[in-house]
Short mmCIF file of C-alpha atoms in Angstrom, two decimals:
data_model
loop_
_atom_site.label_atom_id
_atom_site.label_comp_id
_atom_site.label_asym_id
_atom_site.label_seq_id
_atom_site.Cartn_x
_atom_site.Cartn_y
_atom_site.Cartn_z
CA MET A 570 -22.47 -15.77 -15.53
CA THR A 571 -19.07 -15.14 -14.21
CA VAL A 572 -17.81 -12.90 -11.57
CA GLN A 573 -17.68 -9.28 -12.96
CA TYR A 574 -14.51 -7.38 -12.24
CA ASP A 575 -12.11 -5.00 -13.97
CA SER A 576 -8.95 -7.18 -15.07
CA LEU A 577 -6.98 -4.02 -15.75
CA MET A 578 -7.60 -2.26 -12.22
CA TYR A 579 -4.78 -2.47 -9.72
CA PRO A 580 -5.67 0.11 -7.16
CA TYR A 581 -3.01 -1.35 -4.67
CA ALA A 582 0.76 -1.62 -4.71
CA SER A 583 1.69 -5.20 -5.71
CA LYS A 584 4.47 -7.11 -7.26
CA ARG A 585 1.90 -9.26 -8.99
CA ASN A 586 -0.60 -9.43 -11.90
CA VAL A 587 -3.62 -11.73 -12.46
CA VAL A 588 -2.49 -14.91 -13.88
CA TYR A 589 -4.59 -16.55 -16.65
CA GLY A 590 -4.82 -20.18 -17.92
CA LYS A 591 -7.02 -22.53 -19.66
CA LYS A 592 -6.06 -26.17 -19.11
CA GLY A 593 -5.22 -25.97 -15.43
CA MET A 594 -4.22 -23.92 -12.39
CA VAL A 595 -2.73 -24.13 -8.99
CA ALA A 596 -2.43 -21.27 -6.51
CA THR A 597 -0.65 -21.53 -3.09
CA SER A 598 1.68 -19.96 -0.87
CA GLN A 599 4.80 -21.93 -1.91
CA PRO A 600 6.08 -21.93 -5.61
CA LEU A 601 7.56 -25.62 -5.64
CA ALA A 602 4.28 -26.94 -4.25
CA ALA A 603 2.13 -24.95 -6.82
CA GLN A 604 4.46 -26.32 -9.52
CA ALA A 605 4.35 -29.85 -8.25
CA GLY A 606 0.49 -29.66 -8.52
CA LEU A 607 0.56 -28.27 -12.11
CA ASP A 608 2.91 -31.04 -13.00
CA LEU A 609 0.14 -33.55 -11.95
CA LEU A 610 -2.35 -31.83 -14.23
CA LYS A 611 -0.05 -32.29 -17.17
CA LYS A 612 0.61 -35.96 -16.55
CA GLY A 613 -3.22 -36.45 -16.76
CA GLY A 614 -4.26 -35.87 -13.13
CA ASN A 615 -7.40 -33.68 -12.22
CA ALA A 616 -7.81 -30.82 -9.88
CA ILE A 617 -8.28 -33.36 -6.98
CA ASP A 618 -4.92 -35.08 -7.67
CA ALA A 619 -3.22 -31.54 -8.10
CA ALA A 620 -4.69 -30.38 -4.74
CA ILE A 621 -3.42 -33.70 -2.85
CA ALA A 622 -0.07 -33.41 -4.41
CA THR A 623 0.25 -29.69 -3.76
CA ALA A 624 -0.93 -30.40 0.13
CA ALA A 625 1.51 -33.22 0.52
CA CYS A 626 4.34 -31.00 -0.94
CA LEU A 627 3.39 -28.13 1.43
CA THR A 628 4.09 -30.63 4.43
CA VAL A 629 7.63 -30.53 3.24
CA VAL A 630 8.40 -27.21 1.61
CA GLU A 631 6.23 -25.16 4.26
CA PRO A 632 6.71 -27.07 7.44
CA THR A 633 6.35 -23.78 9.43
CA SER A 634 2.74 -23.92 8.84
CA ASN A 635 1.67 -27.43 8.22
CA GLY A 636 2.65 -31.26 8.35
CA ILE A 637 1.80 -34.78 8.06
CA GLY A 638 0.25 -34.65 11.58
CA SER A 639 -2.12 -31.92 10.39
CA ASP A 640 -5.87 -31.78 9.89
CA CYS A 641 -7.53 -30.32 6.74
CA PHE A 642 -10.88 -29.46 5.16
CA ALA A 643 -11.94 -29.45 1.41
CA LEU A 644 -14.54 -28.14 -0.94
CA VAL A 645 -14.64 -30.22 -4.16
CA TRP A 646 -16.63 -29.00 -7.22
CA VAL A 647 -17.13 -32.02 -9.33
CA ASP A 648 -19.73 -32.45 -12.07
CA GLY A 649 -21.84 -29.31 -11.24
CA LYS A 650 -21.86 -30.35 -7.41
CA LEU A 651 -19.96 -29.02 -4.34
CA HIS A 652 -18.83 -31.47 -1.92
CA GLY A 653 -17.32 -30.84 1.44
CA LEU A 654 -14.60 -33.09 3.43
CA ASN A 655 -14.24 -32.51 6.88
CA GLY A 656 -10.59 -33.87 7.68
CA SER A 657 -10.32 -32.93 11.31
CA GLY A 658 -9.61 -35.44 14.17
CA GLN A 659 -11.41 -35.94 17.39
CA ALA A 660 -9.78 -35.88 20.93
CA PRO A 661 -8.33 -38.98 22.23
CA GLU A 662 -10.45 -41.07 24.38
CA GLY A 663 -8.12 -40.60 27.35
CA LEU A 664 -8.22 -36.78 27.11
CA SER A 665 -10.73 -35.13 29.47
CA ILE A 666 -11.18 -32.14 31.58
CA GLU A 667 -10.53 -34.06 34.74
CA ALA A 668 -7.13 -35.67 33.31
CA VAL A 669 -6.06 -32.33 32.08
CA LYS A 670 -6.53 -30.58 35.34
CA GLN A 671 -4.81 -33.46 37.19
CA LEU A 672 -1.75 -32.29 35.32
CA GLY A 673 -2.06 -28.87 36.72
CA TYR A 674 -3.88 -27.01 33.72
CA ASP A 675 -6.88 -25.36 35.19
CA THR A 676 -7.77 -22.54 32.85
CA GLU A 677 -6.75 -23.87 29.39
CA LEU A 678 -5.00 -26.58 27.57
CA PRO A 679 -1.40 -25.99 26.94
CA LYS A 680 -0.14 -24.84 23.64
CA PHE A 681 2.79 -27.27 23.22
CA GLY A 682 3.69 -30.84 24.34
CA MET A 683 1.75 -33.99 24.27
CA VAL A 684 -1.66 -32.84 25.86
CA PRO A 685 -3.03 -30.76 23.17
CA VAL A 686 -2.45 -33.25 20.25
CA THR A 687 -5.83 -34.48 18.89
CA VAL A 688 -6.09 -37.24 16.08
CA PRO A 689 -4.44 -35.99 12.79
CA GLY A 690 -6.97 -36.09 10.00
CA THR A 691 -4.83 -35.23 6.92
CA PRO A 692 -3.30 -38.43 5.69
CA LYS A 693 -6.68 -40.25 5.75
CA ALA A 694 -8.31 -37.34 4.13
CA TRP A 695 -5.72 -37.28 1.21
CA ALA A 696 -6.65 -41.00 0.69
CA GLU A 697 -10.34 -40.27 0.91
CA LEU A 698 -10.12 -37.51 -1.82
CA SER A 699 -8.01 -39.67 -4.00
CA LYS A 700 -10.26 -42.71 -3.83
CA ARG A 701 -13.36 -40.57 -4.45
CA PHE A 702 -12.51 -38.17 -7.11
CA GLY A 703 -8.90 -38.54 -8.06
CA LYS A 704 -7.66 -40.08 -11.36
CA LEU A 705 -4.10 -41.04 -10.49
CA PRO A 706 -2.80 -43.45 -7.85
CA LEU A 707 -1.78 -41.98 -4.66
CA THR A 708 1.81 -43.24 -5.26
CA ASP A 709 2.03 -41.07 -8.30
CA VAL A 710 0.29 -38.02 -6.63
CA LEU A 711 2.63 -38.11 -3.30
CA ALA A 712 5.84 -38.59 -5.63
CA PRO A 713 6.71 -34.90 -5.89
CA ALA A 714 6.69 -34.54 -1.94
CA ILE A 715 8.78 -37.59 -1.36
CA ASP A 716 11.33 -36.32 -3.85
CA TYR A 717 11.59 -32.89 -2.17
CA ALA A 718 11.73 -34.65 1.30
CA GLU A 719 14.25 -37.09 0.03
CA ASN A 720 16.58 -35.01 -2.13
CA GLY A 721 15.92 -31.44 -0.48
CA TYR A 722 14.96 -28.08 -1.73
CA PRO A 723 16.25 -24.43 -1.17
CA LEU A 724 14.23 -22.48 1.27
CA SER A 725 12.23 -19.48 0.18
CA PRO A 726 12.56 -16.16 1.86
CA THR A 727 9.12 -16.01 3.77
CA LEU A 728 9.57 -19.62 4.80
CA ALA A 729 13.20 -19.07 6.10
CA LYS A 730 11.72 -15.88 8.30
CA TYR A 731 9.09 -18.18 10.03
CA TRP A 732 11.42 -21.13 10.49
CA ASN A 733 13.89 -18.76 12.14
CA GLN A 734 11.15 -17.42 14.45
CA ALA A 735 10.04 -20.89 15.33
CA VAL A 736 13.47 -22.07 16.42
CA ASN A 737 14.15 -19.08 18.53
CA THR A 738 10.77 -19.50 20.23
CA PHE A 739 11.11 -23.30 20.72
CA LYS A 740 14.72 -22.93 22.13
CA ARG A 741 13.05 -20.93 24.98
CA LEU A 742 9.95 -22.91 25.33
CA LEU A 743 10.56 -26.44 24.39
CA THR A 744 13.01 -28.02 27.10
CA GLY A 745 11.83 -31.53 27.71
CA ASP A 746 13.20 -34.82 26.09
CA GLU A 747 9.83 -35.24 24.31
CA PHE A 748 10.91 -32.22 22.08
CA LYS A 749 14.24 -33.54 21.25
CA ALA A 750 12.90 -35.08 17.75
CA TRP A 751 11.70 -31.73 16.59
CA PHE A 752 15.04 -30.09 16.97
CA ASP A 753 16.72 -33.03 15.34
CA THR A 754 14.36 -32.86 12.34
CA PHE A 755 14.00 -29.15 11.85
CA ALA A 756 17.05 -27.74 13.57
CA PRO A 757 19.58 -30.61 13.40
CA ASN A 758 22.45 -28.25 14.00
CA GLY A 759 20.87 -26.13 16.45
CA GLU A 760 20.05 -23.49 13.96
CA PRO A 761 17.30 -23.13 11.33
CA PRO A 762 18.16 -23.31 7.66
CA LYS A 763 18.36 -20.08 5.77
CA ALA A 764 16.76 -18.79 2.49
CA GLY A 765 18.38 -20.45 -0.42
CA GLU A 766 19.87 -23.26 1.95
CA LEU A 767 18.89 -26.79 1.01
CA TRP A 768 16.72 -28.87 3.61
CA LYS A 769 15.83 -32.54 3.36
CA SER A 770 13.94 -34.89 5.66
CA PRO A 771 14.59 -38.70 4.76
CA GLY A 772 12.39 -39.78 7.54
CA HIS A 773 9.45 -37.57 6.24
CA ALA A 774 9.98 -39.12 2.72
CA LYS A 775 9.78 -42.62 4.25
CA THR A 776 6.42 -41.69 6.04
CA LEU A 777 4.72 -40.14 2.81
CA ARG A 778 5.98 -43.36 0.73
CA SER A 779 4.19 -45.61 3.35
CA ILE A 780 1.09 -43.33 3.19
CA ALA A 781 1.08 -43.58 -0.56
CA GLU A 782 1.72 -47.26 -0.78
CA THR A 783 -1.11 -48.19 1.87
CA ASN A 784 -3.55 -45.49 1.23
CA ALA A 785 -2.90 -44.05 4.68
CA VAL A 786 -3.75 -47.44 6.38
CA SER A 787 -0.24 -47.64 7.76
CA PHE A 788 -0.79 -44.31 9.69
CA TYR A 789 -4.11 -45.21 11.42
CA GLU A 790 -3.51 -49.08 11.82
CA GLY A 791 0.01 -50.00 10.97
CA GLU A 792 3.49 -49.46 11.63
CA ILE A 793 3.36 -45.67 11.86
CA ALA A 794 0.26 -45.98 14.29
CA GLU A 795 2.45 -48.15 16.50
CA GLN A 796 5.25 -45.66 16.50
CA ILE A 797 2.83 -42.86 17.29
CA ASP A 798 1.43 -44.80 20.23
CA THR A 799 4.90 -45.91 21.47
CA TYR A 800 6.03 -42.23 21.70
CA PHE A 801 2.86 -40.90 23.27
CA LYS A 802 2.94 -43.78 25.87
CA LYS A 803 6.69 -42.98 26.71
CA TYR A 804 5.83 -39.36 27.58
CA ASN A 805 2.36 -39.82 29.05
CA GLY A 806 0.61 -38.38 26.25
CA PHE A 807 -3.10 -39.23 25.59
CA LEU A 808 -2.96 -40.14 21.93
CA ARG A 809 -3.25 -43.88 21.15
CA LYS A 810 -3.44 -46.34 18.23
CA GLU A 811 -7.13 -47.10 19.25
CA ASP A 812 -7.81 -43.27 18.65
CA LEU A 813 -6.18 -43.52 15.36
CA GLN A 814 -7.89 -46.66 14.21
CA ALA A 815 -11.20 -45.06 15.18
CA TYR A 816 -10.76 -42.03 12.94
CA GLU A 817 -12.45 -41.47 9.59
CA PRO A 818 -12.87 -38.17 7.55
CA GLU A 819 -16.36 -37.07 7.23
CA TRP A 820 -18.16 -36.05 4.00
CA VAL A 821 -20.39 -33.18 4.70
CA ASP A 822 -23.00 -30.76 3.10
CA PRO A 823 -21.49 -27.39 2.71
CA ILE A 824 -23.30 -24.44 4.27
CA SER A 825 -23.94 -21.18 2.28
CA VAL A 826 -25.54 -17.71 2.26
CA ASN A 827 -26.50 -15.80 -0.83
CA TYR A 828 -24.59 -12.40 -0.77
CA ARG A 829 -25.91 -10.01 -3.58
CA GLY A 830 -26.57 -12.76 -6.13
CA TYR A 831 -23.57 -14.82 -5.30
CA ASP A 832 -23.61 -18.01 -3.00
CA VAL A 833 -20.86 -18.10 -0.71
CA TRP A 834 -19.92 -21.61 0.44
CA GLU A 835 -18.04 -22.77 3.70
CA ILE A 836 -17.57 -25.93 5.47
CA PRO A 837 -20.03 -26.45 8.53
CA PRO A 838 -19.06 -26.54 11.98
CA ASN A 839 -16.67 -27.50 13.66
CA GLY A 840 -15.09 -25.13 11.35
CA GLN A 841 -15.43 -21.38 11.78
CA GLY A 842 -16.71 -20.59 8.27
CA LEU A 843 -20.04 -20.09 9.86
CA ILE A 844 -18.64 -16.71 11.22
CA ALA A 845 -17.91 -15.43 7.71
CA LEU A 846 -21.31 -16.14 6.51
CA GLU A 847 -23.07 -14.58 9.36
CA ALA A 848 -20.91 -11.44 9.01
CA LEU A 849 -21.91 -11.25 5.30
CA LYS A 850 -25.54 -11.75 6.03
CA ILE A 851 -25.22 -8.75 8.38
CA VAL A 852 -23.60 -6.50 6.08
CA GLU A 853 -25.70 -7.38 3.20
CA GLY A 854 -28.18 -4.86 4.64
CA PHE A 855 -25.89 -1.97 4.00
CA GLU A 856 -25.12 -0.19 0.88
CA PHE A 857 -21.47 0.15 -0.22
CA THR A 858 -20.29 2.56 -2.72
CA GLU A 859 -16.59 2.53 -2.29
CA ARG A 860 -14.16 0.15 -0.56
CA ASP A 861 -11.69 2.67 0.96
CA SER A 862 -14.14 4.62 3.01
CA VAL A 863 -14.54 4.96 6.93
CA ASP A 864 -18.15 3.92 6.87
CA THR A 865 -17.48 0.73 4.92
CA LEU A 866 -14.63 -0.38 7.26
CA HIS A 867 -16.55 0.54 10.20
CA GLN A 868 -19.62 -1.51 9.10
CA GLN A 869 -17.54 -4.46 8.13
CA ILE A 870 -15.68 -4.54 11.44
CA GLU A 871 -18.82 -4.23 13.51
CA ALA A 872 -20.48 -7.10 11.84
CA MET A 873 -17.50 -9.20 12.00
CA LYS A 874 -17.32 -8.48 15.60
CA LEU A 875 -20.88 -9.44 16.27
CA ALA A 876 -20.52 -12.64 14.11
CA PHE A 877 -17.26 -13.69 15.76
CA VAL A 878 -18.56 -13.52 19.32
CA ASP A 879 -21.37 -15.87 18.27
CA GLY A 880 -19.13 -18.18 16.59
CA MET A 881 -16.91 -18.33 19.67
CA LYS A 882 -19.88 -19.16 21.83
CA TYR A 883 -21.63 -21.65 19.78
CA ILE A 884 -19.24 -23.47 17.06
CA THR A 885 -18.08 -26.87 18.26
CA ASP A 886 -18.36 -30.44 17.05
CA PRO A 887 -21.54 -30.36 15.27
CA ASN A 888 -22.94 -33.22 17.24
CA GLU A 889 -22.45 -31.09 20.27
CA MET A 890 -23.69 -27.72 18.91
CA ASN A 891 -26.77 -26.33 20.92
CA ILE A 892 -27.94 -23.66 18.33
CA PRO A 893 -28.92 -24.75 14.82
CA ILE A 894 -26.81 -23.02 11.82
CA ASP A 895 -29.83 -21.98 9.94
CA LEU A 896 -31.08 -19.83 12.94
CA LEU A 897 -27.58 -18.18 13.04
CA LEU A 898 -27.67 -17.49 9.33
CA SER A 899 -31.60 -16.34 9.12
CA GLU A 900 -32.50 -13.09 7.78
CA LYS A 901 -34.42 -12.30 11.17
CA TYR A 902 -31.19 -12.95 13.27
CA ALA A 903 -29.10 -11.00 10.76
CA GLU A 904 -31.43 -7.96 11.05
CA LYS A 905 -31.31 -8.33 14.95
CA ARG A 906 -27.59 -8.23 15.08
CA ARG A 907 -27.49 -5.33 12.24
CA SER A 908 -29.61 -3.22 14.38
CA LEU A 909 -26.75 -3.15 16.97
CA ILE A 910 -24.51 -1.31 14.57
CA GLY A 911 -24.32 2.30 15.00
CA GLU A 912 -21.84 5.15 14.33
CA GLU A 913 -19.52 4.14 17.24
CA ALA A 914 -17.53 0.93 17.78
CA ILE A 915 -19.22 -1.37 20.36
CA THR A 916 -17.91 -4.08 22.60
CA PRO A 917 -19.60 -6.99 21.27
CA GLU A 918 -21.54 -9.85 23.11
CA ALA A 919 -23.04 -13.09 21.81
CA GLY A 920 -26.66 -13.19 20.95
CA LYS A 921 -28.94 -15.81 21.26
CA PRO A 922 -31.34 -16.65 18.23
CA GLN A 923 -34.85 -17.71 19.11
CA GLN A 924 -35.13 -21.37 18.39
CA GLY A 925 -37.75 -22.64 16.23
CA GLY A 926 0.62 -21.28 12.14
CA THR A 927 -2.02 -23.01 7.97
CA VAL A 928 -1.45 -23.40 4.32
CA TYR A 929 -4.27 -22.87 1.82
CA LEU A 930 -4.40 -24.01 -2.01
CA ALA A 931 -6.76 -23.72 -4.92
CA THR A 932 -6.77 -25.91 -7.90
CA ALA A 933 -8.74 -26.05 -11.09
CA ASP A 934 -8.50 -28.26 -14.39
CA GLU A 935 -9.66 -28.16 -17.83
CA GLU A 936 -12.80 -30.36 -17.23
CA GLY A 937 -14.25 -27.75 -14.76
CA ASN A 938 -13.18 -29.49 -11.58
CA MET A 939 -12.15 -27.14 -8.87
CA VAL A 940 -10.83 -27.51 -5.22
CA SER A 941 -10.63 -25.34 -2.28
CA PHE A 942 -8.16 -26.90 0.30
CA ILE A 943 -6.71 -25.96 3.61
CA GLN A 944 -4.26 -27.84 5.99
CA SER A 945 -2.86 -26.94 9.30
CA ASN A 946 -0.75 -27.77 12.29
CA TYR A 947 -2.53 -24.85 13.91
CA MET A 948 0.31 -22.68 15.73
CA GLY A 949 3.10 -22.70 13.24
CA PHE A 950 5.03 -26.03 13.56
CA GLY A 951 2.07 -27.11 16.03
CA SER A 952 2.65 -28.82 19.36
CA GLY A 953 6.37 -29.28 18.97
CA ILE A 954 5.99 -32.96 19.06
CA VAL A 955 7.61 -34.94 16.11
CA ILE A 956 7.57 -38.82 16.11
CA PRO A 957 11.16 -39.72 15.96
CA GLY A 958 12.47 -40.66 12.49
CA THR A 959 9.31 -39.96 10.71
CA GLY A 960 9.21 -36.29 10.03
CA ILE A 961 5.64 -36.30 11.51
CA ALA A 962 5.01 -32.92 13.32
CA MET A 963 1.77 -33.13 15.27
CA GLN A 964 -0.90 -30.56 15.47
CA ASN A 965 -1.93 -28.84 18.60
CA ARG A 966 -5.73 -28.34 17.92
CA GLY A 967 -6.71 -29.38 21.33
CA HIS A 968 -5.53 -26.08 22.67
CA ASN A 969 -8.78 -24.54 21.42
CA PHE A 970 -11.03 -26.78 23.65
CA SER A 971 -12.56 -25.17 26.62
CA LEU A 972 -12.07 -26.33 30.20
CA ASP A 973 -15.27 -24.88 31.27
CA GLU A 974 -17.80 -27.78 31.49
CA GLY A 975 -20.70 -25.21 30.62
CA HIS A 976 -19.12 -24.16 27.42
CA ASP A 977 -20.45 -25.45 24.17
CA ASN A 978 -16.72 -26.28 23.08
CA CYS A 979 -15.76 -27.87 26.26
CA LEU A 980 -13.32 -30.79 26.11
CA LYS A 981 -14.81 -34.31 25.90
CA PRO A 982 -13.12 -37.50 24.88
CA GLY A 983 -13.90 -38.33 21.28
CA LYS A 984 -15.09 -34.68 20.44
CA LYS A 985 -13.98 -32.39 17.75
CA THR A 986 -13.05 -28.93 18.81
CA TYR A 987 -13.62 -25.55 17.15
CA HIS A 988 -11.40 -25.52 14.19
CA THR A 989 -10.05 -22.27 12.62
CA ILE A 990 -9.16 -23.45 9.17
CA ILE A 991 -11.87 -22.99 6.47
CA PRO A 992 -11.76 -23.20 2.56
CA GLY A 993 -14.13 -20.96 0.77
CA PHE A 994 -16.01 -21.17 -2.51
CA LEU A 995 -18.10 -19.05 -4.70
CA THR A 996 -20.98 -19.82 -7.06
CA LYS A 997 -23.39 -17.74 -9.01
CA GLU A 998 -26.66 -19.32 -10.66
CA SER A 999 -25.58 -22.83 -9.71
CA GLN A 1000 -22.27 -22.46 -11.65
CA ALA A 1001 -18.87 -22.34 -10.13
CA VAL A 1002 -17.11 -19.10 -9.77
CA GLY A 1003 -14.25 -20.70 -8.01
CA PRO A 1004 -12.37 -21.61 -4.87
CA PHE A 1005 -10.81 -18.83 -2.52
CA GLY A 1006 -9.31 -18.88 0.99
CA VAL A 1007 -7.20 -16.97 3.46
CA MET A 1008 -5.33 -18.82 5.97
CA GLY A 1009 -4.16 -17.56 9.34
CA GLY A 1010 -5.82 -18.65 12.65
CA PHE A 1011 -8.84 -16.46 13.77
CA MET A 1012 -8.10 -14.22 10.78
CA GLN A 1013 -9.60 -16.61 8.33
CA PRO A 1014 -13.26 -15.64 8.41
CA GLN A 1015 -12.18 -12.15 8.50
CA GLY A 1016 -10.17 -12.60 5.46
CA HIS A 1017 -13.06 -14.28 3.64
CA MET A 1018 -15.46 -11.60 4.28
CA GLN A 1019 -12.92 -8.97 2.90
CA VAL A 1020 -12.16 -10.97 -0.05
CA VAL A 1021 -15.64 -11.63 -0.93
CA MET A 1022 -16.69 -8.03 -0.35
CA ASN A 1023 -13.62 -6.97 -2.69
CA THR A 1024 -14.94 -9.23 -5.30
CA VAL A 1025 -18.61 -8.77 -5.28
CA ASP A 1026 -19.21 -5.21 -3.93
CA PHE A 1027 -16.18 -3.62 -5.29
CA HIS A 1028 -15.37 -5.69 -8.44
CA LEU A 1029 -11.65 -6.09 -7.85
CA ASN A 1030 -9.83 -8.62 -9.91
CA PRO A 1031 -8.44 -11.77 -7.83
CA GLN A 1032 -5.02 -10.42 -7.45
CA ALA A 1033 -6.24 -6.80 -6.24
CA ALA A 1034 -8.78 -8.50 -3.99
CA LEU A 1035 -5.82 -10.22 -2.24
CA ASP A 1036 -3.72 -7.00 -2.34
CA ALA A 1037 -6.04 -4.75 -0.66
CA PRO A 1038 -4.98 -3.77 2.77
CA ARG A 1039 -6.72 -5.73 5.48
CA TRP A 1040 -7.89 -5.16 8.99
CA MET A 1041 -8.27 -7.88 11.80
CA TRP A 1042 -10.41 -7.47 14.93
CA SER A 1043 -9.02 -9.14 18.02
CA GLU A 1044 -11.10 -8.45 20.91
CA GLY A 1045 -13.26 -5.67 22.47
CA LYS A 1046 -12.80 -2.57 20.39
CA THR A 1047 -9.18 -3.51 19.47
CA VAL A 1048 -8.59 -3.63 15.63
CA HIS A 1049 -5.15 -4.21 13.85
CA VAL A 1050 -4.50 -2.86 10.44
CA GLU A 1051 -1.85 -2.97 7.96
CA GLY A 1052 0.45 -0.25 7.40
CA SER A 1053 -0.64 0.18 3.89
CA LEU A 1054 -4.15 1.32 5.12
CA PRO A 1055 -4.35 5.05 4.47
CA THR A 1056 -3.42 6.89 7.68
CA HIS A 1057 -6.64 9.13 7.16
CA LEU A 1058 -8.83 6.02 7.28
CA ALA A 1059 -7.16 4.67 10.35
CA GLN A 1060 -7.63 8.07 12.26
CA ALA A 1061 -11.22 8.18 11.19
CA LEU A 1062 -11.89 4.63 12.55
CA LYS A 1063 -10.15 5.96 15.82
CA ARG A 1064 -12.66 8.80 15.99
CA LYS A 1065 -15.40 6.09 15.90
CA GLY A 1066 -14.09 4.59 18.98
CA HIS A 1067 -11.97 1.80 17.51
CA ASP A 1068 -8.73 1.09 19.26
CA ILE A 1069 -6.47 1.02 16.12
CA GLN A 1070 -3.14 -0.77 16.36
CA VAL A 1071 -1.15 -0.48 13.15
CA ALA A 1072 1.05 -3.63 12.34
CA LEU A 1073 4.59 -3.45 10.98
CA ASP A 1074 4.30 -6.90 9.48
CA GLY A 1075 1.61 -8.18 7.33
CA GLY A 1076 1.98 -11.87 8.13
CA SER A 1077 -0.78 -11.88 10.78
CA PHE A 1078 -3.56 -10.83 8.18
CA GLY A 1079 -3.54 -14.24 6.47
CA ARG A 1080 -2.28 -15.56 3.25
CA GLY A 1081 -4.87 -16.14 0.51
CA GLN A 1082 -5.37 -17.50 -3.09
CA ILE A 1083 -8.18 -17.11 -5.53
CA ILE A 1084 -9.05 -19.00 -8.85
CA TRP A 1085 -12.13 -17.56 -10.73
CA ARG A 1086 -13.46 -19.55 -13.86
CA ASP A 1087 -15.28 -18.07 -16.64
CA PRO A 1088 -18.10 -20.59 -17.55
CA GLU A 1089 -18.38 -19.53 -21.00
CA THR A 1090 -14.83 -19.63 -22.11
CA GLY A 1091 -13.47 -21.95 -19.44
CA VAL A 1092 -10.61 -19.26 -18.77
CA LEU A 1093 -9.22 -19.28 -15.37
CA ALA A 1094 -7.88 -16.25 -13.64
CA GLY A 1095 -5.75 -16.57 -10.45
CA GLY A 1096 -4.37 -14.42 -7.73
CA THR A 1097 -1.88 -15.12 -5.15
CA GLU A 1098 -0.80 -13.71 -1.71
CA PRO A 1099 1.69 -10.79 -1.73
CA ARG A 1100 2.32 -11.40 2.00
CA THR A 1101 4.12 -14.68 1.20
CA ASP A 1102 6.15 -16.65 -1.34
CA GLY A 1103 2.90 -17.67 -3.23
CA GLU A 1104 2.50 -18.44 -6.92
CA VAL A 1105 -0.12 -19.07 -9.33
CA ALA A 1106 1.08 -22.00 -11.53
CA ALA A 1107 -0.86 -21.95 -14.89
CA TRP A 1108 -1.28 -24.06 -17.98
#
């Protein structure tokens, strides 16, 4: 049974319609990357090949959100089973609370520079996905990304906007010599490229070619690993080639809750997908008759707040978690958290169960394979560290570690931190409905919850589910809402005690993609984010 929605209902302003296809589909935030993935399908590749090709292209055509030095996660539907891949890296062995405090950081790790860089997981995750499920050699799969890096491409409008913001910010904040390679790579003339202007990165192309030809071995054990090691030693960073050599992506069992007959799937911790599942479990106890009502919004927000503070307290490296996942997702605990939701906004506190800058893409092929894939440098361009001559922009995931030794997510050498990026997947009666995701830092579980409810509770088609105005809880009683949210609803939420902040820009509310598949006909229906340059490429 497929998801039920009205394909002709478009209740929200949008420039886009649902896109349909039969043989294959790729949805992501950048048109050139989507088309590259579709080209791989037409050349005989499958959804996994298309996902890797699209992800690699995104490191070139949307470097404001991800890079070769990223982490990633994937949910892969193959032969009637869902597989999870954790492509996040661990803290370097030399990175400890004591070492960080000796550098003068007493309360948190810095956002930029050498210190917050953990082991990048993406290149090896690409190779692992290709090895286990791909059809084409990695050299063919990465060829489109190499071509864009080598020969250049014109910037799309939203990309140019965020590139400009990053350059202006980095000019103020990144003053050390260790950041020179970032400016040489992404602002070689001291200015960002503009919309429609060609940009290329020969070093990026060289690195991607090496990853393709060695199945990422060069990045973790060979010449590239040596370059990374040398640069971090030069500027007293912590990452070493031994840390790179020790890294392996992990195949994991996805976690899920059943929400009104649909199974909603997420990657388990250290990802924050657990928060989306707990929030859905809490709201399942309410009845919703319409999406655009103050009661619906209030109950959604309150449930998300309660789930989020739990996640922020307990989510960390799965080997270090003190509370079992199944307890946080249990009916009994959901009832306990739900009982805290009344008519007024609350300031949430974490409960205790009784023990007993990201890119997202979705792909599908004619054989029924589907991929939900997410990849990120974290805060836009990440740490601001680029390995000279390589195009490798390093992520800054270590910033999420706590320096409080009593916190579940405290920094330890070799540990994985709480991770914001999460791919989602929907099934019904053991059949794939399809991949979905909403990127954007701590917005992601909030976006997942809203998209799932738009689909399951309110029967919106994939495009309308993404078009709908979003809200984002930040802390306490503060809730940011998009300007497109009707004023009377924002005012009604305020009367319930919410501190409503109306945003002038939709960028902070995430960028999502959806592909649903009809199991009877094989027809694919895709939606893409109106808040960015996205595209659904279909065949």
